[in-house]
PDB file of C-alpha atoms in Angstrom:
ATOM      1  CA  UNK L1495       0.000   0.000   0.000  1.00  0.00           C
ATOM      2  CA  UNK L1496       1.327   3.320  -1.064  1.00  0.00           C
ATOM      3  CA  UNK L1497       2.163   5.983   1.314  1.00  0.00           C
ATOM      4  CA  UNK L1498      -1.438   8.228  -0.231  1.00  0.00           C
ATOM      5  CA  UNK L1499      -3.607   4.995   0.084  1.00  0.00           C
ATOM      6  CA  UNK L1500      -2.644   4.407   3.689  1.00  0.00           C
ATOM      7  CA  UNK L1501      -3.142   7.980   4.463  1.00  0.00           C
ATOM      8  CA  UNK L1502      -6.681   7.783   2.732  1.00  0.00           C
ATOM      9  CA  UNK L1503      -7.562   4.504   4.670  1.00  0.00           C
ATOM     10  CA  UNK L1504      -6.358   5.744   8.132  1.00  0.00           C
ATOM     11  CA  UNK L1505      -9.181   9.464   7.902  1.00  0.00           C
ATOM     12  CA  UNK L1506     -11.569   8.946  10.501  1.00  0.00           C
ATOM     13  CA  UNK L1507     -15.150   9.358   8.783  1.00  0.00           C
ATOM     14  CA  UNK L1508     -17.231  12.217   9.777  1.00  0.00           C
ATOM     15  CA  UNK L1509     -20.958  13.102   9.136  1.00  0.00           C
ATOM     16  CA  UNK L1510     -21.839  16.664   9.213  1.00  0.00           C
ATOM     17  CA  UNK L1511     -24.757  17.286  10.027  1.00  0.00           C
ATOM     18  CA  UNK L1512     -26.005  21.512   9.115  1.00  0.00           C
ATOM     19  CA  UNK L1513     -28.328  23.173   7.479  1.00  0.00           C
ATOM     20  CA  UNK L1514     -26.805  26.337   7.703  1.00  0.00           C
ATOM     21  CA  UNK L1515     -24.412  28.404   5.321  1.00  0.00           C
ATOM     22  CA  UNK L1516     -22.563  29.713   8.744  1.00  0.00           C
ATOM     23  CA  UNK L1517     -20.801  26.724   9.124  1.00  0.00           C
ATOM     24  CA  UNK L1518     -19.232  25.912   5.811  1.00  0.00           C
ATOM     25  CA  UNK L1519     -15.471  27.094   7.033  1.00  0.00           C
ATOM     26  CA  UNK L1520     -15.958  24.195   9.417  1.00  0.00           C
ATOM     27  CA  UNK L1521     -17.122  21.530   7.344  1.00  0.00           C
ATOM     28  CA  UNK L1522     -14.244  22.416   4.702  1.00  0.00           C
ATOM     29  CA  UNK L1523     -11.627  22.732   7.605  1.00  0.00           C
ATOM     30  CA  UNK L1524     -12.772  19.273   8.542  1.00  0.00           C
ATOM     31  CA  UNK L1525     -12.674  17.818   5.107  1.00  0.00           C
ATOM     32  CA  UNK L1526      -9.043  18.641   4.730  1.00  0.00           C
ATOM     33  CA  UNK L1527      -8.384  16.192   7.457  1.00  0.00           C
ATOM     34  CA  UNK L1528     -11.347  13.402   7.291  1.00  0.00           C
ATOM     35  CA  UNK L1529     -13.705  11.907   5.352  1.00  0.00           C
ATOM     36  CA  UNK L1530     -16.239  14.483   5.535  1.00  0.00           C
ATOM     37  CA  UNK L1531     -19.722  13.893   4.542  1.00  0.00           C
ATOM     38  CA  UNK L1532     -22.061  16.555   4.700  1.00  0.00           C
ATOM     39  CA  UNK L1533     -26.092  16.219   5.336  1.00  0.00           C
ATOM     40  CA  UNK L1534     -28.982  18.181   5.621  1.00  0.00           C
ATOM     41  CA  UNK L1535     -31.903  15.857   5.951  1.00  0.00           C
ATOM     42  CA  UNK L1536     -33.650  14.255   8.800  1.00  0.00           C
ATOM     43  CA  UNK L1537     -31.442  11.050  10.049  1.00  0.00           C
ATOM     44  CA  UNK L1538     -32.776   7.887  10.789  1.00  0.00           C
ATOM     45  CA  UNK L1539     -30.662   4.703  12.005  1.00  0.00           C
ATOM     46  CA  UNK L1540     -30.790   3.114   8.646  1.00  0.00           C
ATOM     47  CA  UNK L1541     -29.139   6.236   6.817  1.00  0.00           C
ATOM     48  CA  UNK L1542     -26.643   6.643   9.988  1.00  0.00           C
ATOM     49  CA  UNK L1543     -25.462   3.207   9.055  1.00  0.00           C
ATOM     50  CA  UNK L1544     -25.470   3.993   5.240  1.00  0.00           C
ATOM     51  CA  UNK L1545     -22.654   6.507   6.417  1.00  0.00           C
ATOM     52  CA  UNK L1546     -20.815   4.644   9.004  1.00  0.00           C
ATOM     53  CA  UNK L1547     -19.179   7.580  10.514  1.00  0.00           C
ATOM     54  CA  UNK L1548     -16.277   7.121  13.299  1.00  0.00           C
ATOM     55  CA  UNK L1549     -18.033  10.996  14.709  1.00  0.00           C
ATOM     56  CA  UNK L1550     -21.312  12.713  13.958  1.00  0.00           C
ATOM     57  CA  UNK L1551     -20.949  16.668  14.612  1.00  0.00           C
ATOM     58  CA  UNK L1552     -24.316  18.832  14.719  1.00  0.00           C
ATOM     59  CA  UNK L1553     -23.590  22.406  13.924  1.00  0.00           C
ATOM     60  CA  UNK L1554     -26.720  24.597  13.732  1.00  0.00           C
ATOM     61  CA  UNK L1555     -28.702  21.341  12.091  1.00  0.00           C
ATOM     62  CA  UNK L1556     -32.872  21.889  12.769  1.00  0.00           C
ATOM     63  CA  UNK L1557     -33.724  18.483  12.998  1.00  0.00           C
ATOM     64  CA  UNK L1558     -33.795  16.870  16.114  1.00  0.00           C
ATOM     65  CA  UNK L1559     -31.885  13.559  16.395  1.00  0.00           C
ATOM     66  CA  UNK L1560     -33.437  10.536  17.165  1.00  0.00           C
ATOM     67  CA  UNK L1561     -32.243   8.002  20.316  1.00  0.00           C
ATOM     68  CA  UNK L1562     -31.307   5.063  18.424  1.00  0.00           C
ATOM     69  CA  UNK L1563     -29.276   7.212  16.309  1.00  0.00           C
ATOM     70  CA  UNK L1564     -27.457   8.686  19.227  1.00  0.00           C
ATOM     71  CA  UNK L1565     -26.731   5.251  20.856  1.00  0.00           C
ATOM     72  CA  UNK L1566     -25.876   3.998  17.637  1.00  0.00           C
ATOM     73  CA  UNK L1567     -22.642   6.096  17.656  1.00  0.00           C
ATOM     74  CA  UNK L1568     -21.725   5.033  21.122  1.00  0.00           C
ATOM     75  CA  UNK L1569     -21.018   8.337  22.790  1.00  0.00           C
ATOM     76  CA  UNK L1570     -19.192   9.885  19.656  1.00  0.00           C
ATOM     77  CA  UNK L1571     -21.700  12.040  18.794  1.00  0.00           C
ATOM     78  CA  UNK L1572     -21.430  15.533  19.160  1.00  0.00           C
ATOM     79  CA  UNK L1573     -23.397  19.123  19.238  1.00  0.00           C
ATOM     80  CA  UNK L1574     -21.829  22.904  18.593  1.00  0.00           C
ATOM     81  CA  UNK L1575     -23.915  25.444  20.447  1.00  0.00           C
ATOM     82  CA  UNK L1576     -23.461  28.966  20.840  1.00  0.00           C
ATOM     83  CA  UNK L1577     -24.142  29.357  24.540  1.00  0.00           C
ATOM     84  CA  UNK L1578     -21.789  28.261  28.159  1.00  0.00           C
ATOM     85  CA  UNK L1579     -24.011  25.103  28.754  1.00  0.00           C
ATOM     86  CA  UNK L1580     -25.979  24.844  30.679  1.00  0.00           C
ATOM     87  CA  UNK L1581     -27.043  28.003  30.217  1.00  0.00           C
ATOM     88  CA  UNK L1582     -29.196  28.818  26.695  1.00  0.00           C
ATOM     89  CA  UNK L1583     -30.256  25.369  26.039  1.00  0.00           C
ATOM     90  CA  UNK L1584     -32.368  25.582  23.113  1.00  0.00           C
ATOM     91  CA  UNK L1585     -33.428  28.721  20.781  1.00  0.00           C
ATOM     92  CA  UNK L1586     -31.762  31.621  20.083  1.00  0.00           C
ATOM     93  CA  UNK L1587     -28.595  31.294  23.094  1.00  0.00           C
ATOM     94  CA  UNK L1588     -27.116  34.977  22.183  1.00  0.00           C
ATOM     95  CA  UNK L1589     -29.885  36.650  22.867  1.00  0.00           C
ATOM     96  CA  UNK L1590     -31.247  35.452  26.002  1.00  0.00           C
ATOM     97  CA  UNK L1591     -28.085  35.482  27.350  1.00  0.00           C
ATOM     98  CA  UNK L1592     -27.476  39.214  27.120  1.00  0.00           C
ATOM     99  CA  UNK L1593     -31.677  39.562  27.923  1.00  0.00           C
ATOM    100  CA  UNK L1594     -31.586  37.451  31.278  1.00  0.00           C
ATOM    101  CA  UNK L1595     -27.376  38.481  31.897  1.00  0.00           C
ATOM    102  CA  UNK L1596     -26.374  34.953  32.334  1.00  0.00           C
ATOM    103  CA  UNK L1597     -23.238  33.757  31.316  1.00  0.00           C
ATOM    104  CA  UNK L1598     -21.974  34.068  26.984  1.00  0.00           C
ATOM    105  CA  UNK L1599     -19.765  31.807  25.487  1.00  0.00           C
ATOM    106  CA  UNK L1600     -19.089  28.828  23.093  1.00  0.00           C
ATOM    107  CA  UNK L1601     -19.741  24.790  24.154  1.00  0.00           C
ATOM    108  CA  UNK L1602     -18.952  21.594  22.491  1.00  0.00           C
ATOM    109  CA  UNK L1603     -21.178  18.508  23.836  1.00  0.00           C
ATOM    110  CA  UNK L1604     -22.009  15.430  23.516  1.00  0.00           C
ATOM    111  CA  UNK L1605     -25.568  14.167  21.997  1.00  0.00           C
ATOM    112  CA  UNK L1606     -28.696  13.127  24.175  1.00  0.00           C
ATOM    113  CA  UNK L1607     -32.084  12.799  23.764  1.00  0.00           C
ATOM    114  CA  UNK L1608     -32.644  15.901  25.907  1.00  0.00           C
ATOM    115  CA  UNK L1609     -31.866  19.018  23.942  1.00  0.00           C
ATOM    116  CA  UNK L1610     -28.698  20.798  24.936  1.00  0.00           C
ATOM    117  CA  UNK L1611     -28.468  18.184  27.734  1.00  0.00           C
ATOM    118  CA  UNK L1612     -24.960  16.145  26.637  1.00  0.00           C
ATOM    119  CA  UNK L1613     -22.572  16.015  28.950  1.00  0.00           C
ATOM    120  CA  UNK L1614     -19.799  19.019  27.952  1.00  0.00           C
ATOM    121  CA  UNK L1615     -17.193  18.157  26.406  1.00  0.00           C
ATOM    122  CA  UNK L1616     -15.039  21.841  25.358  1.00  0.00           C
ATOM    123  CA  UNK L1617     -16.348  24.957  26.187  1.00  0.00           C
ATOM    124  CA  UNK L1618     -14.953  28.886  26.115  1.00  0.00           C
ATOM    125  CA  UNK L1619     -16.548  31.645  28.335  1.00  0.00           C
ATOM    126  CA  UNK L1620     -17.007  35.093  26.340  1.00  0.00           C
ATOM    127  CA  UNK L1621     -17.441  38.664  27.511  1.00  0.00           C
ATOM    128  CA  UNK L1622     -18.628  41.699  25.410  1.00  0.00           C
ATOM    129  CA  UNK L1623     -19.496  45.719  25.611  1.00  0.00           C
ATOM    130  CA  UNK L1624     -22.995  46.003  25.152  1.00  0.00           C
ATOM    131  CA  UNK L1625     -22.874  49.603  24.332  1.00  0.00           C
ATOM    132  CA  UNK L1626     -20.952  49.050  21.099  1.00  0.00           C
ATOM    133  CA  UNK L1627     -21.786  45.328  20.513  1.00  0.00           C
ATOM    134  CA  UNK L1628     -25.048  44.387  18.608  1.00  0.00           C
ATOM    135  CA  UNK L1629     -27.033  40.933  18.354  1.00  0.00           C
ATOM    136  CA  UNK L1630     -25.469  40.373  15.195  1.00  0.00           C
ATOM    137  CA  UNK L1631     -21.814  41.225  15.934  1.00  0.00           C
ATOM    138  CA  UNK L1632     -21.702  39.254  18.978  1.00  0.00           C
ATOM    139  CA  UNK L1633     -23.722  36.518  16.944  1.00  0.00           C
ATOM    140  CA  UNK L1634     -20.455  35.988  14.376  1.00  0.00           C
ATOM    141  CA  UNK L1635     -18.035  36.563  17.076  1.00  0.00           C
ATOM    142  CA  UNK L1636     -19.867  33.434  18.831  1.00  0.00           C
ATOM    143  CA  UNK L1637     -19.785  31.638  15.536  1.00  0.00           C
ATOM    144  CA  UNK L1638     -16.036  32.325  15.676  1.00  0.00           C
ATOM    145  CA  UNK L1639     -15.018  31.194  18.619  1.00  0.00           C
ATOM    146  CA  UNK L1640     -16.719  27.517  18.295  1.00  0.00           C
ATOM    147  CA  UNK L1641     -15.012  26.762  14.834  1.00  0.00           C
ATOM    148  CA  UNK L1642     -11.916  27.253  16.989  1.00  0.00           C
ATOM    149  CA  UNK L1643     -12.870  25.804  19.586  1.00  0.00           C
ATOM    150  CA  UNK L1644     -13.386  22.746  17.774  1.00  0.00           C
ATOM    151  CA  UNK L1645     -10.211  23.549  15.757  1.00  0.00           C
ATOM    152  CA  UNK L1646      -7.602  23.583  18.557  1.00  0.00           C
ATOM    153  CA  UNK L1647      -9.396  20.364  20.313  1.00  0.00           C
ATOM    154  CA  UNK L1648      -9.448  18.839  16.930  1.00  0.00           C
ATOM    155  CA  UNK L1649      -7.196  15.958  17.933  1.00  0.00           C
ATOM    156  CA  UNK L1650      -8.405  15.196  21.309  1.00  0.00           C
ATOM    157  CA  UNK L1651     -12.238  14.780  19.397  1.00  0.00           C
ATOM    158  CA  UNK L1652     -10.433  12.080  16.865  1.00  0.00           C
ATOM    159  CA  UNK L1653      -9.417  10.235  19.693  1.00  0.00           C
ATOM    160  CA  UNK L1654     -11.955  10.525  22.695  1.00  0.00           C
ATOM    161  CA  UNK L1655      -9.512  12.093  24.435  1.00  0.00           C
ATOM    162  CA  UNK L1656     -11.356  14.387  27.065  1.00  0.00           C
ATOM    163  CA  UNK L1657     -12.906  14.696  30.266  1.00  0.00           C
ATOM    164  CA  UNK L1658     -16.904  15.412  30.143  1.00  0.00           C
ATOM    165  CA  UNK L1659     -18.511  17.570  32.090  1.00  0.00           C
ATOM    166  CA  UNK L1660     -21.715  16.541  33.304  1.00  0.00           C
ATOM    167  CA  UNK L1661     -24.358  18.593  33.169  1.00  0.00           C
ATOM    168  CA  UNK L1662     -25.395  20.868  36.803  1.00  0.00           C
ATOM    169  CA  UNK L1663     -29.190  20.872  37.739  1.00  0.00           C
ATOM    170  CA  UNK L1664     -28.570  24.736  36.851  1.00  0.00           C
ATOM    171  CA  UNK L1665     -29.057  27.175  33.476  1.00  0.00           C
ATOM    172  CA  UNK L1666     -32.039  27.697  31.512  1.00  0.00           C
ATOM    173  CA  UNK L1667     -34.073  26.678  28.207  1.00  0.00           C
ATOM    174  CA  UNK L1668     -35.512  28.953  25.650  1.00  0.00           C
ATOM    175  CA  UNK L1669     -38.496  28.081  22.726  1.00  0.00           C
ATOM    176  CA  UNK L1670     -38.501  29.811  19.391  1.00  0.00           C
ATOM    177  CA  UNK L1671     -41.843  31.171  20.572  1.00  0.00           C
ATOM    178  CA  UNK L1672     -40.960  33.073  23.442  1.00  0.00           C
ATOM    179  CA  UNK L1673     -38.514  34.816  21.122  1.00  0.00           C
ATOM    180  CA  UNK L1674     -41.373  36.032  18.910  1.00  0.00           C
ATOM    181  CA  UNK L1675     -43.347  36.646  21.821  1.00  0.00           C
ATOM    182  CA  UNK L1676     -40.614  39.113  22.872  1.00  0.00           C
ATOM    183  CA  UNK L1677     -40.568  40.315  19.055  1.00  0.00           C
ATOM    184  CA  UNK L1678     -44.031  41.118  19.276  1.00  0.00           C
ATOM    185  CA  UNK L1679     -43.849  43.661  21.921  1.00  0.00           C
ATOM    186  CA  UNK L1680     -41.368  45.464  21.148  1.00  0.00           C
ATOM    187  CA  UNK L1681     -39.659  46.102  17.930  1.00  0.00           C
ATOM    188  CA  UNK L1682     -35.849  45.676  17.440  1.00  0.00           C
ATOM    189  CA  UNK L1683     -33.190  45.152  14.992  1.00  0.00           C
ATOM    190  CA  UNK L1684     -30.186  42.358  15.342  1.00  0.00           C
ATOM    191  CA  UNK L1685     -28.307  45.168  14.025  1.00  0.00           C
ATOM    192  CA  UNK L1686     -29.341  47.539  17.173  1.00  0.00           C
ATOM    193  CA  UNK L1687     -26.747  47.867  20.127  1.00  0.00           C
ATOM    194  CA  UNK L1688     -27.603  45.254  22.764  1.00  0.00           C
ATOM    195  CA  UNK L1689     -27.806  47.860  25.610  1.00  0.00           C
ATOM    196  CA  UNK L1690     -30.667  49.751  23.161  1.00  0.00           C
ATOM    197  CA  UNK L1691     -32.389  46.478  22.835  1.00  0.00           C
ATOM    198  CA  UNK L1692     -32.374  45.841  26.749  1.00  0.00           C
ATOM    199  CA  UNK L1693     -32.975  49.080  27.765  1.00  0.00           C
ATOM    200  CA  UNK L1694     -36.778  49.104  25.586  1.00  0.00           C
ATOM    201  CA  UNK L1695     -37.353  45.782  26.966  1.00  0.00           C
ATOM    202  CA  UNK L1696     -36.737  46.592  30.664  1.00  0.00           C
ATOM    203  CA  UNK L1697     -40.413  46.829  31.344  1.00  0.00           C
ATOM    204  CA  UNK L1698     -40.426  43.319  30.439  1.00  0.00           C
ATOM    205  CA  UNK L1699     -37.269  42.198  31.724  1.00  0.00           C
ATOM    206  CA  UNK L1700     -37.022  44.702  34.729  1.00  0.00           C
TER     207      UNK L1700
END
């Protein structure tokens, strides 16, 4: 076996799962170093195994994953979310966090059944200045800082080589529909300064 074919037959397999243009730079990054197979579709058990991926990584995918898929990768499944677990589970993480001023950042977790609910795997802790910051900005910034976080732990995800932290009793879930509840009160832009944003909603949010 040539030097190219081993090389070829030693790249872990990896299904991406997105339906997002936001996370292209990662699923290109991690094509350059695995078998990357990108999907967009609901997943069942039978199309998991169609795949047979060595890691599953969910990055901003809609769908929720079913239990038998989850077990099926024996713990080597794994989410991107744009909030410090366990706070933000759900909808929307960047804005509730600056809304309720709980804690902004980046985490990398594993998959269960319960949304958001994996044990932790990597995660960063952010700050920002809400007078000059907006939804948006801080929205990329996030974005950012989980491609590298994901980067620079790229070899410890290959080989299982990490410490999980198990979720506390502690943070907080968020629906799509209390967003547009929100929306419906009071009109904003993701382009307005956070501190603008908070200060109209502070009859709501006192």
């Amino acid at each position: 076996m040539s030097g190219s074919e081993f090389n070829n037959a030693a790249r872990k397999k990896v299904l991406f799962l997105t339906n997002n243009e936001n996370t292209m730079p990662l699923y290109h990054w991690i094509s350059e170093r695995a078998d990357c197979h990108l999907y967009s579709e609901p997943l069942d058990l039978v199309k998991l195994r169609s795949f047979g991926p060595d890691i599953l990584v969910s990055y901003n995918y809609k769908y929720i994953i079913p239990g038998d898929v989850i077990a099926g990768m024996k713990e080597n499944a794994l989410n991107l979310h744009v909030s410090y677990l366990p706070w933000n589970r759900g909808s929307s993480p960047n804005f509730w966090s600056f809304i309720e001023n709980s804690p902004k950042g980046v985490s990398i977790h594993k998959l269960a059944e319960k949304l958001d609910k994996g044990d932790i795997v990597f995660q960063k802790e952010l700050f920002f200045d809400e007078s000059t910051e907006t939804f948006a900005s801080s929205y990329e910034v996030l974005q950012k800082e989980i491609m590298e976080l994901f980067q620079e732990n790229w070899e410890a995800i290959l080989a299982g080589n990490y410490t999980p932290i198990i979720h506390s009793e502690k943070g907080s879930y968020h629906s799509n529909a209390q967003l547009e509840e929100i929306r419906g009160k009071v009109n904003f832009s993701w382009g307005d300064t956070i501190k603008s944003v908070k200060d109209r909603l502070a009859g709501i949010f006192p």
